[in-house]
mmCIF file of C-alpha atoms and ligand atoms in Angstrom:
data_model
loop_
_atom_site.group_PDB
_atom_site.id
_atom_site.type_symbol
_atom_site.label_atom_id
_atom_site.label_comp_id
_atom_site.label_asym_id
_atom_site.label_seq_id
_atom_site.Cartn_x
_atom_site.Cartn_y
_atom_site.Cartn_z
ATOM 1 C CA UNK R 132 0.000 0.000 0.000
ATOM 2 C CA UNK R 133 1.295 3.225 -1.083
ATOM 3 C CA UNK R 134 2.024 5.990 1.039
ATOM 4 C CA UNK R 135 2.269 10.079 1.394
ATOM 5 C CA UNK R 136 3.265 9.597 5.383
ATOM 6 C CA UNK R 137 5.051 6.877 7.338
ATOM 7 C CA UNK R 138 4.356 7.685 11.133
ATOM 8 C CA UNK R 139 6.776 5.751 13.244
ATOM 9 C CA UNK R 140 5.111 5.287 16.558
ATOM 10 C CA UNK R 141 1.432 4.970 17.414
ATOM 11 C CA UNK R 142 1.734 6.734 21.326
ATOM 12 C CA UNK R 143 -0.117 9.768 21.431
ATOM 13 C CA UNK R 144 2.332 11.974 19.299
ATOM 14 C CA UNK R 145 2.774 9.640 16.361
ATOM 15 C CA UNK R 146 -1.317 8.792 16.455
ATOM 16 C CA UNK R 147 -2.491 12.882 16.672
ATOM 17 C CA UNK R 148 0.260 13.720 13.812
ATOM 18 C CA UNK R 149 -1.056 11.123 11.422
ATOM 19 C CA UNK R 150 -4.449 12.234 12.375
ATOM 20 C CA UNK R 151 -3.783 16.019 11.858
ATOM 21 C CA UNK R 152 -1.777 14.893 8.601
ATOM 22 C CA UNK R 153 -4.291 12.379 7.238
ATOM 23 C CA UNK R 154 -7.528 14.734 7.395
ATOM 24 C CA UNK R 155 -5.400 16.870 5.394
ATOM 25 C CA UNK R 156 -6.030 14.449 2.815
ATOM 26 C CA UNK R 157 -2.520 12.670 2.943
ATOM 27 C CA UNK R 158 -2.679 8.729 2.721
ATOM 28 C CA UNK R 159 -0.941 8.046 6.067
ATOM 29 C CA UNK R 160 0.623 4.541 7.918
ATOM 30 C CA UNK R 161 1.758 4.379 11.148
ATOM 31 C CA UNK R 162 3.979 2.204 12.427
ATOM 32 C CA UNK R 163 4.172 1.123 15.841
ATOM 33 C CA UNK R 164 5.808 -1.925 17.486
ATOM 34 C CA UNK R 165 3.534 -1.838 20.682
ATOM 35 C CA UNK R 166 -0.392 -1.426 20.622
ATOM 36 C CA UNK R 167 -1.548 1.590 21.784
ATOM 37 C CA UNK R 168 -2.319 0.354 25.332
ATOM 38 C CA UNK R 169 1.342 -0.855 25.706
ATOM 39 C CA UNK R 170 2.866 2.504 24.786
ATOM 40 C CA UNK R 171 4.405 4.977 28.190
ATOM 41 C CA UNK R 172 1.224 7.003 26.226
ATOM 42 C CA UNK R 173 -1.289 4.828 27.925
ATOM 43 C CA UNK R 174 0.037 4.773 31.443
ATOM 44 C CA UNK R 175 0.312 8.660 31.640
ATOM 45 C CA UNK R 176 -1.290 10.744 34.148
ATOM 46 C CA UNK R 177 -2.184 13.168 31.119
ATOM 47 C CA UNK R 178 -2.698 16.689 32.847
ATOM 48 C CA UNK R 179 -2.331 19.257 30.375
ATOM 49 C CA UNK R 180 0.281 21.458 32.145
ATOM 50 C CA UNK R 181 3.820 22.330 30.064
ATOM 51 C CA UNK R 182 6.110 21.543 32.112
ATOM 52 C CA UNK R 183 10.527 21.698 30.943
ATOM 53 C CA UNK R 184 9.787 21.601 27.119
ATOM 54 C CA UNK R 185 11.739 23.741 24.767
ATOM 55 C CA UNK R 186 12.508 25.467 22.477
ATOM 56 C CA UNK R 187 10.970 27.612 25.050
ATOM 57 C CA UNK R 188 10.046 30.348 21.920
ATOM 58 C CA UNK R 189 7.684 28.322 20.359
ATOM 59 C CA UNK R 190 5.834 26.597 23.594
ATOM 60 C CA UNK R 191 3.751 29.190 24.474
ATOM 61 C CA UNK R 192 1.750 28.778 21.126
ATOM 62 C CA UNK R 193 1.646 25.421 21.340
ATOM 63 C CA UNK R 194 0.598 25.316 24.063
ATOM 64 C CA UNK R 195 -2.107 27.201 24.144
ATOM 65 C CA UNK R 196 -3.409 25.846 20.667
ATOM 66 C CA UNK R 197 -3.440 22.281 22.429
ATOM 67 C CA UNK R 198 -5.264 23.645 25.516
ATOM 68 C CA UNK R 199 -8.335 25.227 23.251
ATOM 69 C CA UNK R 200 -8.079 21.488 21.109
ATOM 70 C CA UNK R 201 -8.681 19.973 24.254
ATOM 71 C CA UNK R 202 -11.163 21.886 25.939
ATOM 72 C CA UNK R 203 -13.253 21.646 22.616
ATOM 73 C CA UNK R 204 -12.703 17.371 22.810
ATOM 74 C CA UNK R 205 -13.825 17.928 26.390
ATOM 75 C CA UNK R 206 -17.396 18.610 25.232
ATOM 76 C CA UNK R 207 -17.425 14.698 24.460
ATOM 77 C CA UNK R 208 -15.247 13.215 26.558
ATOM 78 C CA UNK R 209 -16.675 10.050 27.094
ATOM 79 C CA UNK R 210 -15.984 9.699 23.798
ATOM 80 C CA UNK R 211 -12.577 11.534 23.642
ATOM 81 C CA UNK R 212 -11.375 10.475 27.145
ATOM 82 C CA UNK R 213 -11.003 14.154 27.772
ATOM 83 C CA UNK R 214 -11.824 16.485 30.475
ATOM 84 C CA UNK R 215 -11.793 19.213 32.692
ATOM 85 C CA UNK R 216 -11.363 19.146 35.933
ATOM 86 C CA UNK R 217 -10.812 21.802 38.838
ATOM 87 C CA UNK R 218 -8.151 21.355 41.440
ATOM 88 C CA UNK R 219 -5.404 22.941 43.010
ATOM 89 C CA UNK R 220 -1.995 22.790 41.746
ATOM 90 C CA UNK R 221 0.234 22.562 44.986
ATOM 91 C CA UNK R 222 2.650 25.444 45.367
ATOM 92 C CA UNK R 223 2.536 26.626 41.652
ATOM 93 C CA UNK R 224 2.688 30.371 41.631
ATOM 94 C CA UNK R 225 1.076 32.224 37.952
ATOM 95 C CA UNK R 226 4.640 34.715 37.940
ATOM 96 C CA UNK R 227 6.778 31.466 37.692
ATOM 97 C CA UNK R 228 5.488 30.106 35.005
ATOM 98 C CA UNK R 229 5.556 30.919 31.071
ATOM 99 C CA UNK R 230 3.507 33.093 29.023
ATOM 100 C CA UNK R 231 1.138 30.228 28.131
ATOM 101 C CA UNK R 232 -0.174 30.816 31.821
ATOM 102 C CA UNK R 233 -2.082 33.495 30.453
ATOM 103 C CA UNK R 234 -4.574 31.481 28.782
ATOM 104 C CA UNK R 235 -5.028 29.808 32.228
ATOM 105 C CA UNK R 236 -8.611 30.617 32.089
ATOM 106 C CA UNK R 237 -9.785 30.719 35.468
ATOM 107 C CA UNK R 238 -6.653 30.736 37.876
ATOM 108 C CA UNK R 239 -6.622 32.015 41.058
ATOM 109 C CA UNK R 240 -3.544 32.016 43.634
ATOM 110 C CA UNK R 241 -4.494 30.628 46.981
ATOM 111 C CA UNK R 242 -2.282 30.266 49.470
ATOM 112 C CA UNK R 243 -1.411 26.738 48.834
ATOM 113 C CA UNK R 244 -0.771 27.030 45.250
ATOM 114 C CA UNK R 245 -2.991 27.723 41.829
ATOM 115 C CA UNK R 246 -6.716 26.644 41.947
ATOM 116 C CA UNK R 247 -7.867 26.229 38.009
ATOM 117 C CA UNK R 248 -9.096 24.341 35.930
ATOM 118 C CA UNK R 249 -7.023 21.730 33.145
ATOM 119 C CA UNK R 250 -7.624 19.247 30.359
ATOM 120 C CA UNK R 251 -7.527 15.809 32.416
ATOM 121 C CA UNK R 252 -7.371 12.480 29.928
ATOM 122 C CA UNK R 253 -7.796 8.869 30.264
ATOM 123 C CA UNK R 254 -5.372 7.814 27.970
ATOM 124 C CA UNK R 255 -6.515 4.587 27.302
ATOM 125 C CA UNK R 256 -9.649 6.369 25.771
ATOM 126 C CA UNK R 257 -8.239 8.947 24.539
ATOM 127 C CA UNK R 258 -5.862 6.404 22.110
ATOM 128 C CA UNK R 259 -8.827 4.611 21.259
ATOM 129 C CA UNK R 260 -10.403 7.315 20.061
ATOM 130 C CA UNK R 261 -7.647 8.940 18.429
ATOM 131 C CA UNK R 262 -6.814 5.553 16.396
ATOM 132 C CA UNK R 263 -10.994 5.586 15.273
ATOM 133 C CA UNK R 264 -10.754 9.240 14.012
ATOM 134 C CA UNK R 265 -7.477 8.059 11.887
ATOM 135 C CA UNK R 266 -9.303 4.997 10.571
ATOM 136 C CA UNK R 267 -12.298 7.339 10.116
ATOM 137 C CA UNK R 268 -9.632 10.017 7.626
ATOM 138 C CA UNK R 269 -8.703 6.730 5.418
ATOM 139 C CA UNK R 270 -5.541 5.917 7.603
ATOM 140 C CA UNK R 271 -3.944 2.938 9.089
ATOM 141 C CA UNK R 272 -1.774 1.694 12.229
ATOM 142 C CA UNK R 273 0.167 -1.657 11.274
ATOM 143 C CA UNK R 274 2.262 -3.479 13.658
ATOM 144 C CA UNK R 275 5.993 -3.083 13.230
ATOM 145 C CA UNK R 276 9.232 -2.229 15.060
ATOM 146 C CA UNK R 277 11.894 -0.224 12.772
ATOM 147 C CA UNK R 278 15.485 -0.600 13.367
ATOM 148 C CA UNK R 279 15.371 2.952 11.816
ATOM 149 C CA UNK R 280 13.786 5.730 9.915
ATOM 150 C CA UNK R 281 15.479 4.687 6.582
ATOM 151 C CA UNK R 282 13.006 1.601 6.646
ATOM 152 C CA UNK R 283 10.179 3.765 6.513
ATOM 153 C CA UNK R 284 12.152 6.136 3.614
ATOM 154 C CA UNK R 285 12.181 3.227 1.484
ATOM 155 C CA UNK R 286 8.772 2.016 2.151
ATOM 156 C CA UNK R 287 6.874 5.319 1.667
HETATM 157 C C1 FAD T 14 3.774 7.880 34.937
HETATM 158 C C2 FAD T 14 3.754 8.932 33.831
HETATM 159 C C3 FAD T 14 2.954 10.047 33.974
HETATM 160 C C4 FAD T 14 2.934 11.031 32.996
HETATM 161 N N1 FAD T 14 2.104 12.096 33.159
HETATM 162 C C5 FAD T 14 2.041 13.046 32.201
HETATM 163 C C6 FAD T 14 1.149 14.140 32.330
HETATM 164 O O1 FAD T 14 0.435 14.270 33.321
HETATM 165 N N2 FAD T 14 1.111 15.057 31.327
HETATM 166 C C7 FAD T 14 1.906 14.947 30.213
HETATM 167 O O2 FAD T 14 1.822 15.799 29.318
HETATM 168 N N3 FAD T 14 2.763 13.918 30.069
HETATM 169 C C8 FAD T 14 2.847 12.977 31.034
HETATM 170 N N4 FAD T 14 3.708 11.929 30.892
HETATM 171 C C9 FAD T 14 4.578 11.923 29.707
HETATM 172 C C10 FAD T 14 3.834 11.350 28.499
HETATM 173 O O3 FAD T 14 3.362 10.063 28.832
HETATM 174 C C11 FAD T 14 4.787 11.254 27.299
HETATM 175 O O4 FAD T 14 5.401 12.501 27.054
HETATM 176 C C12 FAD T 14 4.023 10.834 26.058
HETATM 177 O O5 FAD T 14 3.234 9.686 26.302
HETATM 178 C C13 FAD T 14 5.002 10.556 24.927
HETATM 179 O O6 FAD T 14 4.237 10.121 23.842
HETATM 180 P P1 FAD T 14 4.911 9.525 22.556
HETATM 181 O O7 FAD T 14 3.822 9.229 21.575
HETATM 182 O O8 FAD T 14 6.032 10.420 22.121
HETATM 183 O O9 FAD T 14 5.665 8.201 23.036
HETATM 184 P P2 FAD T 14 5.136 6.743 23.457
HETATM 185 O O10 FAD T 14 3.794 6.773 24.070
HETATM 186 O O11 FAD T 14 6.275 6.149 24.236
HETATM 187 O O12 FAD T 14 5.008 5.994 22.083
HETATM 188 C C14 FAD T 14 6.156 5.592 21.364
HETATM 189 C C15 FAD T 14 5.675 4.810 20.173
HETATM 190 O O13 FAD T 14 6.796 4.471 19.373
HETATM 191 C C16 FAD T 14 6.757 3.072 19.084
HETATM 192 N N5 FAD T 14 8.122 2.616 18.857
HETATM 193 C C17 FAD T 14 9.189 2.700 19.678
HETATM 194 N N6 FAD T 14 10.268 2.151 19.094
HETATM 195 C C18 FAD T 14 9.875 1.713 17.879
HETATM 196 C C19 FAD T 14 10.526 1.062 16.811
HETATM 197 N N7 FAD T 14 11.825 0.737 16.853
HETATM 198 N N8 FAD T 14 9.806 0.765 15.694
HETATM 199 C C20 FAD T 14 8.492 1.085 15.623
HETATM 200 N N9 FAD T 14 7.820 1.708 16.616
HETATM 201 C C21 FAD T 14 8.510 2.009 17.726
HETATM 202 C C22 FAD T 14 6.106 2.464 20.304
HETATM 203 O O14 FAD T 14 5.611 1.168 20.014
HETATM 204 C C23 FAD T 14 5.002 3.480 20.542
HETATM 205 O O15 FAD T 14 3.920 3.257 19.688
HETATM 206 C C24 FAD T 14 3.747 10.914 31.845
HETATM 207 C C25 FAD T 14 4.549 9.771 31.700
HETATM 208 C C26 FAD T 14 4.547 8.788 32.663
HETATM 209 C C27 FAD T 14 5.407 7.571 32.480
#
């Protein structure tokens, strides 16, 4: 089968790039040597919060584009696995952290820390879904392990 894409990796970065890519209209394959549920993407505790990613220039507008994506999946989220949910982030003060903060809709500084509300995702879900919306755009997630990105060159 003929490609446009090869996405190695079917976690939650390769599966929302071959989703963003394939309702584009590009003929996209992932590749992925563990099922979705065996990926570190299933076991995380998936809080949207940015926390030591760089290149600190561009993270602000990522971001914040990924914190209005989710809070639009949150309108279905048993369907999307997504969420939001109030809480308070221990000890987390809105000066110390990066511009993004400002689209921290409802924050408020308490003593103990930030009170607001986040995206929240069970990941397991959340895969599921993503992996139906890519089926759903015409693409596909195959089993494979790569020993590296020149396989996929070749294939695509
Ligand atoms: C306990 C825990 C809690 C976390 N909590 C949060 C949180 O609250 N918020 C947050 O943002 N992040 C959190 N994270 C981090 C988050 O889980 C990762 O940043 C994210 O899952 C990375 O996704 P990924 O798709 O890049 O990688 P992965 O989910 O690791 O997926 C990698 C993919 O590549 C495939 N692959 C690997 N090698 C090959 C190969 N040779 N050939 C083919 N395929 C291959 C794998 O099979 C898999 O499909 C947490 C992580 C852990 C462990």
């Amino acid at each position: 089968m003929g490609a446009d894409v090869i996405v190695v990796g079917g976690g939650v970065v390769g599966l929302t790039t071959a989703v963003t890519l394939a309702e584009r209209g590009l003929r996209v394959r992932v590749w992925s040597r563990d099922p979705a549920g065996a990926t570190t993407s299933a076991v995380a505790g998936a809080l949207w919060w940015p926390y030591r990613i760089e290149p600190a220039e561009r993270v602000d507008g990522w971001s914040l584009e990924t914190l209005a994506v989710y809070e639009e999946l949150a309108a279905a989220s048993e369907e999307t696995g997504v969420r939001r949910v109030a809480g308070l982030h221990g000890g987390e003060r809105l000066a110390a952290l990066g511009g993004w903060a400002a689209g921290l809709g409802d924050a408020a500084e308490v003593p103990e820390g930030l009170r607001v509300t986040l995206p929240l995702l069970d990941m397991p879900v959340h895969l599921a879904w993503l992996e139906r919306r890519l089926a759903a755009a015409g693409g596909t997630v195959e089993r494979r392990a790569v020993s590296g990105f020149g396989e996929a060159a070749e294939a695509g």
